[in-house]
mmCIF file of C-alpha atoms in Angstrom:
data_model
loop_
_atom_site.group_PDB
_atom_site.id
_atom_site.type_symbol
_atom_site.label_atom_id
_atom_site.label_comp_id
_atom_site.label_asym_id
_atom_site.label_seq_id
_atom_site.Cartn_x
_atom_site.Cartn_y
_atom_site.Cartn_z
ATOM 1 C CA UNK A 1 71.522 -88.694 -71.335
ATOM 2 C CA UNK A 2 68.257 -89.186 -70.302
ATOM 3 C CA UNK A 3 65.003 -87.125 -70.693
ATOM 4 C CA UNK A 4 64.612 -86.812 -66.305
ATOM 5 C CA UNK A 5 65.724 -83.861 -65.055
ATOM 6 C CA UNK A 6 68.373 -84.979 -62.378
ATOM 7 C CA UNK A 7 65.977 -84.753 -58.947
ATOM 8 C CA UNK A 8 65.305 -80.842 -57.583
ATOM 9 C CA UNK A 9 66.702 -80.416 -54.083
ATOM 10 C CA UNK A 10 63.808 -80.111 -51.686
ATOM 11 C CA UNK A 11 63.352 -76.891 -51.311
ATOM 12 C CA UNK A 12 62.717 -75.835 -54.348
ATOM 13 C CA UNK A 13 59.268 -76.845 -53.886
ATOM 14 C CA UNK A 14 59.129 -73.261 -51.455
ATOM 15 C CA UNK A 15 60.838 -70.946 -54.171
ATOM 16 C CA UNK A 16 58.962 -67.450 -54.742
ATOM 17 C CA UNK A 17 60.266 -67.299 -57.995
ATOM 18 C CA UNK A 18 58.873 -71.055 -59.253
ATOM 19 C CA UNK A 19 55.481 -70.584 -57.805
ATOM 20 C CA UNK A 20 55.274 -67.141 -59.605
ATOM 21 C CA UNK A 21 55.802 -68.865 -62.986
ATOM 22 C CA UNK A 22 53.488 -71.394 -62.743
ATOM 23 C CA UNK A 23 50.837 -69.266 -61.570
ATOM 24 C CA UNK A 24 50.647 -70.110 -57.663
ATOM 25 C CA UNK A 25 50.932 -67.587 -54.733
ATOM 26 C CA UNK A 26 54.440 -67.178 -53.615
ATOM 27 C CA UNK A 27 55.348 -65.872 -50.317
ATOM 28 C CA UNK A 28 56.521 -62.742 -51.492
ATOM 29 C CA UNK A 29 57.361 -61.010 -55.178
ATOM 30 C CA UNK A 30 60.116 -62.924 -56.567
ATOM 31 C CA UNK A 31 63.211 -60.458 -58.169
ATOM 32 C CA UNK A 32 65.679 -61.663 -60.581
ATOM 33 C CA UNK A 33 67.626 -59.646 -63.162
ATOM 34 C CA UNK A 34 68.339 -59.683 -66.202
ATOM 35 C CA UNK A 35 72.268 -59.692 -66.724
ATOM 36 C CA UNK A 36 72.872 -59.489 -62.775
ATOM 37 C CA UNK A 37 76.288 -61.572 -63.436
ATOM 38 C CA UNK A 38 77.922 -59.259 -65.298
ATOM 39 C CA UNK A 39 79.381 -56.261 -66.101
ATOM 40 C CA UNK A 40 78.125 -54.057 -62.929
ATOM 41 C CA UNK A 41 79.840 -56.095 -60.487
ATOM 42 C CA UNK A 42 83.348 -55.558 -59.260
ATOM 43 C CA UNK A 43 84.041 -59.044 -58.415
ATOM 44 C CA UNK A 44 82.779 -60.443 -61.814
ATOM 45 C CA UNK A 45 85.539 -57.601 -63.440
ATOM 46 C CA UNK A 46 87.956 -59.195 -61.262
ATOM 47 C CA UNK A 47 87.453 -62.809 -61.855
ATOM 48 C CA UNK A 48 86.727 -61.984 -65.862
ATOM 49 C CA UNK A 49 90.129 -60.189 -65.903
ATOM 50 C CA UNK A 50 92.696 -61.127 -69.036
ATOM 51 C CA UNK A 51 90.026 -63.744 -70.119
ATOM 52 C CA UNK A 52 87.949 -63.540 -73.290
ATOM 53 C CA UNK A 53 83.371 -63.696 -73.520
ATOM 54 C CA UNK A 54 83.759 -67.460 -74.778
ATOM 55 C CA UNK A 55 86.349 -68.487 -73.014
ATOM 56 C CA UNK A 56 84.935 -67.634 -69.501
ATOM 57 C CA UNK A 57 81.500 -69.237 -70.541
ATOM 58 C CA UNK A 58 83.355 -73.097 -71.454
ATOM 59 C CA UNK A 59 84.989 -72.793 -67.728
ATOM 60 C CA UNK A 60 83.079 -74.347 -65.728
ATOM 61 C CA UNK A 61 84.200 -73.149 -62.518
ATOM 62 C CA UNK A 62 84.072 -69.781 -63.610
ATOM 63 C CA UNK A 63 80.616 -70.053 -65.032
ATOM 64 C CA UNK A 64 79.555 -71.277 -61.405
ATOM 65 C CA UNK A 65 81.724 -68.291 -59.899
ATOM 66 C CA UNK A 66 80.100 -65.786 -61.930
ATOM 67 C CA UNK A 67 76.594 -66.707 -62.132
ATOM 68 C CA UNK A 68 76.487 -67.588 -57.510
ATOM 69 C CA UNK A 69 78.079 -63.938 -57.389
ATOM 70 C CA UNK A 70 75.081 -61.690 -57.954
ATOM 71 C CA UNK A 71 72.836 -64.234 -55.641
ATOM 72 C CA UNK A 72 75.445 -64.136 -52.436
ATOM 73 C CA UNK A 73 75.247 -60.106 -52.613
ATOM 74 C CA UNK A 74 71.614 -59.391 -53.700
ATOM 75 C CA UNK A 75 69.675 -62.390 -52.154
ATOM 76 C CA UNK A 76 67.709 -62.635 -55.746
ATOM 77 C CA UNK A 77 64.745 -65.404 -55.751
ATOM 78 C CA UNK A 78 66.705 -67.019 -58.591
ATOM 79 C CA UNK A 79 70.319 -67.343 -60.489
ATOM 80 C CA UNK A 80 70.597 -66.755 -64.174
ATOM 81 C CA UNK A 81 72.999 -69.004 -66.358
ATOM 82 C CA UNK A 82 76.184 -67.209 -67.192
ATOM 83 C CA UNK A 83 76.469 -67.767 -70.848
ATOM 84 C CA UNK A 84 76.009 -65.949 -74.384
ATOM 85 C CA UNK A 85 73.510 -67.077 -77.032
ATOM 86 C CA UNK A 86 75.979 -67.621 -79.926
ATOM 87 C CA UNK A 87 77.527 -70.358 -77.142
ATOM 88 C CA UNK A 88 75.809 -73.143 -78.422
ATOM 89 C CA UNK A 89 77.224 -71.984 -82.446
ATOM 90 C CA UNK A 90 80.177 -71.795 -81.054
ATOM 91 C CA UNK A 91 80.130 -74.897 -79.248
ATOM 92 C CA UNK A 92 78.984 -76.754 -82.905
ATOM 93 C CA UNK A 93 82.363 -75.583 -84.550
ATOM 94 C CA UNK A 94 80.540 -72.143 -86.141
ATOM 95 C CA UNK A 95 83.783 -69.339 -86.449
ATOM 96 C CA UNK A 96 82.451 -66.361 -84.273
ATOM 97 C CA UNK A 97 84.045 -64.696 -81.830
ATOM 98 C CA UNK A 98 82.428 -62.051 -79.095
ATOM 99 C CA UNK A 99 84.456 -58.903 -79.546
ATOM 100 C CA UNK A 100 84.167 -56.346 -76.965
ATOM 101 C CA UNK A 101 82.124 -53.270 -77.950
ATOM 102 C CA UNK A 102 80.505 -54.808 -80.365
ATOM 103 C CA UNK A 103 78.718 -58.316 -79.841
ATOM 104 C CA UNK A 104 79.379 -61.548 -81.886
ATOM 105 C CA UNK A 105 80.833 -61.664 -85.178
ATOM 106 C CA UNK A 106 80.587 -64.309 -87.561
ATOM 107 C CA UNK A 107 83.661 -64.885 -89.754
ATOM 108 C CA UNK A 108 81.194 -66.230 -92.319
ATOM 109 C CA UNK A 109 77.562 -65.081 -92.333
ATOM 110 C CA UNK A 110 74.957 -67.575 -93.974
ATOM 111 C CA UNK A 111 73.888 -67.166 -97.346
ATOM 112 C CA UNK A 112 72.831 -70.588 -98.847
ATOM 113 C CA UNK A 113 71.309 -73.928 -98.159
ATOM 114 C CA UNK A 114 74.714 -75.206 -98.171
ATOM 115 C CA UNK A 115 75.855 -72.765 -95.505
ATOM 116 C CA UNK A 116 72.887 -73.857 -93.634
ATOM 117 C CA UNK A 117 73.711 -77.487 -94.145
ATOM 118 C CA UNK A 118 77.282 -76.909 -92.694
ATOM 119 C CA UNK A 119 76.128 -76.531 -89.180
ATOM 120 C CA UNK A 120 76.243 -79.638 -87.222
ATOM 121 C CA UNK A 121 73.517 -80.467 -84.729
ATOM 122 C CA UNK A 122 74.283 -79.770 -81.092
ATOM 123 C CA UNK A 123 74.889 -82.943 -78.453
ATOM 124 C CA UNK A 124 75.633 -83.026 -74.849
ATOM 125 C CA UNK A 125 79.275 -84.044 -75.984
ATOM 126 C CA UNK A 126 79.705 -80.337 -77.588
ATOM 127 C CA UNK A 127 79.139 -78.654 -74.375
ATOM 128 C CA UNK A 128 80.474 -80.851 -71.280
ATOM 129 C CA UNK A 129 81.661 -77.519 -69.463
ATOM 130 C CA UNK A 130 77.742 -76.689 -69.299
ATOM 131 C CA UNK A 131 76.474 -79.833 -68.139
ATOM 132 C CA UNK A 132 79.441 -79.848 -65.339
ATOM 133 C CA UNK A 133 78.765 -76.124 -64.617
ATOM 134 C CA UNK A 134 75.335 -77.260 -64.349
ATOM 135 C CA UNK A 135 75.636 -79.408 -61.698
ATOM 136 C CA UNK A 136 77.858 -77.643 -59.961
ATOM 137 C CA UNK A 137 75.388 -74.360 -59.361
ATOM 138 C CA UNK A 138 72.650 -76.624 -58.529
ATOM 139 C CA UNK A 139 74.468 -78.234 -55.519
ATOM 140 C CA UNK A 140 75.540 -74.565 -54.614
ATOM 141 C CA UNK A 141 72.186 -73.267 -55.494
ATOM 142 C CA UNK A 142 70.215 -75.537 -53.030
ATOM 143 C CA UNK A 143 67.072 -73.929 -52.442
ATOM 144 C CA UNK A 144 67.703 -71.010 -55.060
ATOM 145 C CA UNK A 145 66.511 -72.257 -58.872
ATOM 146 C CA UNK A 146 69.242 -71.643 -61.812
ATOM 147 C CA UNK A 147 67.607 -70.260 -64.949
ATOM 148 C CA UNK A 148 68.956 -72.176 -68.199
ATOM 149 C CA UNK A 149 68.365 -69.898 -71.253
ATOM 150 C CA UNK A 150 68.779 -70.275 -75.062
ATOM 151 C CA UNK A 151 68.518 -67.602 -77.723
ATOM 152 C CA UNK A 152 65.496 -67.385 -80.118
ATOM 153 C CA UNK A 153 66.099 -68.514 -83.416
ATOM 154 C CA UNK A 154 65.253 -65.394 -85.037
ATOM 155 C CA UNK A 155 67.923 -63.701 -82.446
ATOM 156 C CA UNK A 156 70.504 -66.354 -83.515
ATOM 157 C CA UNK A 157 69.394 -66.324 -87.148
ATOM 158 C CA UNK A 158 69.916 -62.657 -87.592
ATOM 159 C CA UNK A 159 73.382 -62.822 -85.973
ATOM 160 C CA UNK A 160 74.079 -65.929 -88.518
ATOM 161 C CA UNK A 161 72.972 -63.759 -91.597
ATOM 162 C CA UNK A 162 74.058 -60.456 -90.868
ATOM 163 C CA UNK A 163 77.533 -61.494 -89.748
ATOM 164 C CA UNK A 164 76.910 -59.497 -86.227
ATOM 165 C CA UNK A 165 74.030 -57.168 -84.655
ATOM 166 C CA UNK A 166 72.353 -55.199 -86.702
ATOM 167 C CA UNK A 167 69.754 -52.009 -86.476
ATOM 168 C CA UNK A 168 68.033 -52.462 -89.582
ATOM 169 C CA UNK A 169 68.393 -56.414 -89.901
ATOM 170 C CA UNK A 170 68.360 -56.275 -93.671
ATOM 171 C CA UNK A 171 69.929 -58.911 -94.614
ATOM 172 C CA UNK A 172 67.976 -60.893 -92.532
ATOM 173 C CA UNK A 173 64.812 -59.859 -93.688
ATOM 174 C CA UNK A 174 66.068 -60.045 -97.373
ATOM 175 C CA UNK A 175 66.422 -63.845 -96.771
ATOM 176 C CA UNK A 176 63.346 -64.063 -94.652
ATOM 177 C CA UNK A 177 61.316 -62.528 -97.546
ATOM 178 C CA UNK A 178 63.062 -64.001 -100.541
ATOM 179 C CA UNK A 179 64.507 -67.125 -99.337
ATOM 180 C CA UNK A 180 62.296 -68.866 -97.754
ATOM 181 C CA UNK A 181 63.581 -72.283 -98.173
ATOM 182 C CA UNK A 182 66.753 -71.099 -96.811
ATOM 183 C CA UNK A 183 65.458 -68.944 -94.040
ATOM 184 C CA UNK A 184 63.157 -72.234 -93.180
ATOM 185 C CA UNK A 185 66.286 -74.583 -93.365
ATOM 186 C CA UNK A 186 68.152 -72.090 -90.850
ATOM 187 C CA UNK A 187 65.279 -71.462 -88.379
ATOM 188 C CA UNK A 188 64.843 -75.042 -88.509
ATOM 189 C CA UNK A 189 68.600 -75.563 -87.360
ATOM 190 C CA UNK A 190 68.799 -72.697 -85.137
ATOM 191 C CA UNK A 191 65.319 -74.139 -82.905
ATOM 192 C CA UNK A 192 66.660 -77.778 -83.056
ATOM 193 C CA UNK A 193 70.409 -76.142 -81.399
ATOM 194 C CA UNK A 194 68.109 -74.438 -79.124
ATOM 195 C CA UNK A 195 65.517 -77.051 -77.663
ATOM 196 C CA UNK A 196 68.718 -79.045 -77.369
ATOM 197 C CA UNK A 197 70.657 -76.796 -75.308
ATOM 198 C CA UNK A 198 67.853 -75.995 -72.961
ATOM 199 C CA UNK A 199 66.979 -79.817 -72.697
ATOM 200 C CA UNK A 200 70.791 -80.438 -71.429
ATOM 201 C CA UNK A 201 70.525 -77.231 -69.126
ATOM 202 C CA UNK A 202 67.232 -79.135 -67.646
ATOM 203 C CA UNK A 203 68.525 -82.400 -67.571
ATOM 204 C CA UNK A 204 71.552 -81.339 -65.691
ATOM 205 C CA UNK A 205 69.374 -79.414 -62.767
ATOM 206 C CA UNK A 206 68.172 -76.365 -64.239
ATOM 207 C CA UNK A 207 64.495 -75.197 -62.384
ATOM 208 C CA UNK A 208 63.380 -73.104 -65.435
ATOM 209 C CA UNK A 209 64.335 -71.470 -68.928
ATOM 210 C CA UNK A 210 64.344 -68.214 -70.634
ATOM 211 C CA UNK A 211 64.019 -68.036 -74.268
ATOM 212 C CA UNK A 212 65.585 -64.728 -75.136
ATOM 213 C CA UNK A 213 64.482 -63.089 -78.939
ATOM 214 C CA UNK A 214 66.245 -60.110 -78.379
ATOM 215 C CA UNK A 215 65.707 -58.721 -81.876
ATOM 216 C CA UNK A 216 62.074 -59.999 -82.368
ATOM 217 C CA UNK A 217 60.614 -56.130 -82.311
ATOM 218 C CA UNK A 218 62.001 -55.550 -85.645
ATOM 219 C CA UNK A 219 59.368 -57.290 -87.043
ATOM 220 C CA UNK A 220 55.354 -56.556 -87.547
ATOM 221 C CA UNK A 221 53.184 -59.013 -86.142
ATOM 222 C CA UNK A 222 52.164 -60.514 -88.981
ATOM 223 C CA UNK A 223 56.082 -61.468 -90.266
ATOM 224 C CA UNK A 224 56.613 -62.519 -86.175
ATOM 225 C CA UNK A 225 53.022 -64.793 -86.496
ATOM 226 C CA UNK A 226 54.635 -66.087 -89.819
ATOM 227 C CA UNK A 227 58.498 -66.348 -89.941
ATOM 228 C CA UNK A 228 59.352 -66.339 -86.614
ATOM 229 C CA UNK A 229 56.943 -67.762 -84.103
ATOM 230 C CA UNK A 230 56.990 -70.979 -85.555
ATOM 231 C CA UNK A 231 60.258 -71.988 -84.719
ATOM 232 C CA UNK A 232 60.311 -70.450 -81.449
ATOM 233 C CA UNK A 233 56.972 -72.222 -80.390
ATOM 234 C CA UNK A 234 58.877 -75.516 -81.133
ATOM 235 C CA UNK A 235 61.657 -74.907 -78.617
ATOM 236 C CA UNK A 236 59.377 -73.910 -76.191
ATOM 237 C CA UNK A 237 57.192 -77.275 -77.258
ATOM 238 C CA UNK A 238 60.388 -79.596 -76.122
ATOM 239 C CA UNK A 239 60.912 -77.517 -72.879
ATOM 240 C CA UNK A 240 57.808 -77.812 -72.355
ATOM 241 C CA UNK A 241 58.073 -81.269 -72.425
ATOM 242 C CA UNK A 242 60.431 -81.475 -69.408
ATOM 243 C CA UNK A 243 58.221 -79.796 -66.886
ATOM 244 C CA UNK A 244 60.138 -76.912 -66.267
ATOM 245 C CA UNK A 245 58.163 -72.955 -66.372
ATOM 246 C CA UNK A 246 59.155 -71.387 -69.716
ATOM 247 C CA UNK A 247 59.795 -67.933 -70.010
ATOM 248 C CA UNK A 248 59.860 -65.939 -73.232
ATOM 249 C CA UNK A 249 61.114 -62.389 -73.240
ATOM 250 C CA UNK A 250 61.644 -59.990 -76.330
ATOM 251 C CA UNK A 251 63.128 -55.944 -76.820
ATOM 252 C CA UNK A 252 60.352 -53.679 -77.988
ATOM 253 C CA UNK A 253 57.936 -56.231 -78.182
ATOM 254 C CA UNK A 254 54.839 -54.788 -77.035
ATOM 255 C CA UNK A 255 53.048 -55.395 -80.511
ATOM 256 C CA UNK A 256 53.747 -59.302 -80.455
ATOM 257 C CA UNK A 257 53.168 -60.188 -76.814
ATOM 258 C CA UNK A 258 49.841 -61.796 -77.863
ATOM 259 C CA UNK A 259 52.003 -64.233 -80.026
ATOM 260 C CA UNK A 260 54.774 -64.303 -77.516
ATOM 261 C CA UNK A 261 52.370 -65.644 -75.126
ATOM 262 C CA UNK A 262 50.805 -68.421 -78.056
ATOM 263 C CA UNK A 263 54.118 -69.373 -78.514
ATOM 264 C CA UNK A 264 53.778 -71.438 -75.733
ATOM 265 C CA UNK A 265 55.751 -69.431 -72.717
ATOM 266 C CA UNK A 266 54.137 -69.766 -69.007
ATOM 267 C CA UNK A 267 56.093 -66.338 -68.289
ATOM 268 C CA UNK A 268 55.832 -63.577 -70.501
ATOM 269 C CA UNK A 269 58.750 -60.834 -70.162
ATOM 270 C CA UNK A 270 58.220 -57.359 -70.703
ATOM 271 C CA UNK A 271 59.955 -54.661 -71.498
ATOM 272 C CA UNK A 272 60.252 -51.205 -70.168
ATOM 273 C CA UNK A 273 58.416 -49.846 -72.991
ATOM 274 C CA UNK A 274 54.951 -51.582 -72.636
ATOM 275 C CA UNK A 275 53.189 -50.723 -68.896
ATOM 276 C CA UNK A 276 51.999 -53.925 -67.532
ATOM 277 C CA UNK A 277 48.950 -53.090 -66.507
ATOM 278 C CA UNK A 278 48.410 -52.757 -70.487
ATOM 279 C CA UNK A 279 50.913 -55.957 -71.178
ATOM 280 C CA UNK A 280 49.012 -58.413 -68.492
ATOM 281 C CA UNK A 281 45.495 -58.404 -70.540
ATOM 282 C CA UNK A 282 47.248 -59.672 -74.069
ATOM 283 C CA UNK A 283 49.224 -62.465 -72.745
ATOM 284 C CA UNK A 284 46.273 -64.061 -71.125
ATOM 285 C CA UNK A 285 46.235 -66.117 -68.661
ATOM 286 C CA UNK A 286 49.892 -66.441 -68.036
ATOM 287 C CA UNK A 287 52.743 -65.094 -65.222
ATOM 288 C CA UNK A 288 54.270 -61.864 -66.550
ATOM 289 C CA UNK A 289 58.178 -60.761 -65.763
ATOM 290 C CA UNK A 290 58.912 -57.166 -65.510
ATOM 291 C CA UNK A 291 59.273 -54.295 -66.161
ATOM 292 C CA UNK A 292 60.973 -51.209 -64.255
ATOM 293 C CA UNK A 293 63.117 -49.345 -66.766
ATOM 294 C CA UNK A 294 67.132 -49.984 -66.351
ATOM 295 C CA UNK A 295 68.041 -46.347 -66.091
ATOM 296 C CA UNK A 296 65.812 -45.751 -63.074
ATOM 297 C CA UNK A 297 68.508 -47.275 -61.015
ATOM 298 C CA UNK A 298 70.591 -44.093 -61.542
ATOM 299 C CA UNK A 299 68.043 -42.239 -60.191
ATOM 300 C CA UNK A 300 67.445 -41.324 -56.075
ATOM 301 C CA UNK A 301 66.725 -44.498 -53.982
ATOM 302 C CA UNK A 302 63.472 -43.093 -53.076
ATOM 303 C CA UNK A 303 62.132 -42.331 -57.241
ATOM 304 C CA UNK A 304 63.644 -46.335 -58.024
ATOM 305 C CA UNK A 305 61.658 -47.487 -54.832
ATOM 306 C CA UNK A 306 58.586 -45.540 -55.954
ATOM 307 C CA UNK A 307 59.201 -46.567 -59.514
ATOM 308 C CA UNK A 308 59.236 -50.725 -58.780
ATOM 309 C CA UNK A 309 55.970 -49.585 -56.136
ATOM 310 C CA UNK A 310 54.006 -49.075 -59.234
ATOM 311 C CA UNK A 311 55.508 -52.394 -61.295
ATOM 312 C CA UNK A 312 54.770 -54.396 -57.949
ATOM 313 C CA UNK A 313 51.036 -53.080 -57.670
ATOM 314 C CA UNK A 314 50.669 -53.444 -61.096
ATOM 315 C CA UNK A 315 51.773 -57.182 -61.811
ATOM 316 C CA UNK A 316 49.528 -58.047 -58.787
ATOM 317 C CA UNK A 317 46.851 -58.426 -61.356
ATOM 318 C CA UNK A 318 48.510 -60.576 -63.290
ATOM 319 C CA UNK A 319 48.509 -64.678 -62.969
ATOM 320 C CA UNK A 320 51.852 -64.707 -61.375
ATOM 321 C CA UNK A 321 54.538 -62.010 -61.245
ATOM 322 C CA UNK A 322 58.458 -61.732 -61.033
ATOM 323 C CA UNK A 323 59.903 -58.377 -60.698
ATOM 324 C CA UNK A 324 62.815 -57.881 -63.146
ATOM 325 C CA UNK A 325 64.163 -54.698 -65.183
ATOM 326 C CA UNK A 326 62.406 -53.998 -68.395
ATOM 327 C CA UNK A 327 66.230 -54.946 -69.937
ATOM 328 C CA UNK A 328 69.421 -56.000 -68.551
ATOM 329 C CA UNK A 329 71.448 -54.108 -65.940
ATOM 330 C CA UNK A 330 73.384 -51.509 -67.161
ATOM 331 C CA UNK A 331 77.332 -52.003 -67.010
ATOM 332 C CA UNK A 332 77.884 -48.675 -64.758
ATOM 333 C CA UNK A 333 74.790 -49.489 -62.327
ATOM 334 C CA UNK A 334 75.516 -49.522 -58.923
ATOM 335 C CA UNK A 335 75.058 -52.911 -57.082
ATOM 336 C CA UNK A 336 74.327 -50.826 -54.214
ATOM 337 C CA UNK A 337 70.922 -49.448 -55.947
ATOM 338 C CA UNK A 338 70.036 -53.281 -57.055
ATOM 339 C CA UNK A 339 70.308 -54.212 -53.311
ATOM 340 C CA UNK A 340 68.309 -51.474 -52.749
ATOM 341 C CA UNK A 341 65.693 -52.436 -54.773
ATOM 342 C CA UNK A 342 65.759 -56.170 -54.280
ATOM 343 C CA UNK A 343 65.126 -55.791 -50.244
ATOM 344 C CA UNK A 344 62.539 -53.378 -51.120
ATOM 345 C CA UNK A 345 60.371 -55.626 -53.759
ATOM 346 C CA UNK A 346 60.881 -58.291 -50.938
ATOM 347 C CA UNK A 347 59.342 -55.818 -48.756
ATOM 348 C CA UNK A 348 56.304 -55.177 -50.727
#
């Protein structure tokens, strides 16, 4: 494989959502959401039906099926990669499952250097459903960018150590505090997996990338500056390096968006939590992505509308702005309310 990007159909060059990123004027506020192929969509329940997390995200035709669905019935300014974080782990031979109502689960969590040592590197050959799957959205896509992603090693890490999600993350802060050669070793590991992954997502035809640290708020600046940051400022180094906008988006993160932003993202998501007419001075001179709160899709049509009014007018200040939810969509939203809401933030 090669370290081009495959050539970007045409007219990607007029996308809302890539001239947001990178800072230009697009023709009108780009809208993408978090977790639109999922869980709130009929067809997805249909076509995910008898078939496990990890098994529908190595089918390549499903993948494509899943992640064009929420673009043919919302008209979003871009498609997100159907996938899961731990993929890549699992792709490397790492025993996890995803078990419904809970999240991934690692048979066994890592303790050691040796445990650490165990995990193989990640090559194109481990994942040849994603490069296919890939391809295939692109050439569907046309016009439309597909979002690779990739979790943040601190994300991964405390999935890795705690042996599936945690509130308190102790473990992982027990080995982050007094283990640093290990926790080193396996942030190390985890950002190498990562960078890879996004540069085959890129390589195959992906427009852009998330980097998704999902668990990052449980830590105080100063351990994010120290323990964490590093290692996600060198995936976002190598992708980067291929051209693409980066985006970097964290859960209750509105203490470390300064060092979200230094971590080397072009887009910096935010939250519900964090307003962002208070979010768009600390991540300097940089797009922003965000931020209506998930549940106000359960409220009337009119409060949403009036709701993403405010977001809209507010991430005009910003260098660039794409309207997303503070989160992902929540499994019982109705699509009917995120159609709503996408023709109105076109509108605006």
């Amino acid at each position: 494989m090669t370290d081009a990007p495959r050539t970007p159909h045409p007219g990607l060059a007029r996308s809302p959502f890539l001239a947001a990123a990178r800072g230009e004027v697009p023709s009108h506020t780009p809208v993408w959401y978090m977790r639109q192929a999922g869980r709130s969509l009929p067809e997805y329940l249909k076509v995910r039906e008898g078939i496990g997390m990890l098994e529908s995200c190595m089918d390549a035709d499903l993948v494509t099926e899943i992640t064009l669905q929420p673009v043919r019935r919302y008209g979003v300014d871009a498609a997100i990669f159907f996938s899961d974080i731990v993929l890549p782990l699992k792709a490397v031979g790492v025993d996890l499952d995803i078990k419904a109502g809970i999240g991934p689960v690692v048979a066994s969590p890592v303790r050691t250097l040796a445990d650490v040592e165990a995990i193989p590197d990640l090559t194109p050959e481990h994942v040849p459903s994603i490069v296919q799957a890939v391809g295939q959205l692109v050439a569907e896509l046309g016009a439309t960018p597909l979002i690779g992603f990739a979790g943040a090693p601190f994300t991964v890490a405390s999935y890795l150590v705690e042996g599936g999600p945690s509130k308190e993350h102790a473990k992982t802060k027990a080995m982050m505090f007094g283990a640093p050669d290990v926790w080193d070793a396996l942030m190390s590991k985890i950002a190498g997996i990562a960078a890879t992954y996004l540069r085959i997502q890129v390589q195959a035809g992906a427009s852009a990338v998330q980097l998704f640290d999902s668990w990052a708020g449980a830590l105080t600046p100063t351990d994010y500056r120290d323990s964490a940051m590093p290692y996600s400022r060198r995936v976002l180094a190598a992708a980067g390096e291929l051209g693409v906008p980066r985006i970097h988006f964290g859960v209750g993160t509105g203490s470390l968006l300064g060092l979200m932003a230094e971590a080397g993202a072009d887009v910096v998501g935010v939250d519900w939590r964090t307003p962002l007419e208070q979010a768009i001075p600390l991540v300097g001179d940089r797009a922003v992505q965000g931020n209506l709160d998930p549940t106000l899709v359960f409220a009337p049509t009119e409060v949403m509308t009036a709701r993403a009014a405010e977001v809209v007018e507010a991430g005009r200040r910003a260098k660039g702005h794409i309207f997303n939810l503070g989160h992902g969509v929540i499994p019982s939203t109705d699509p009917g309310q995120l159609t709503a809401l996408t023709d109105f933030v076109h509108g605006c």
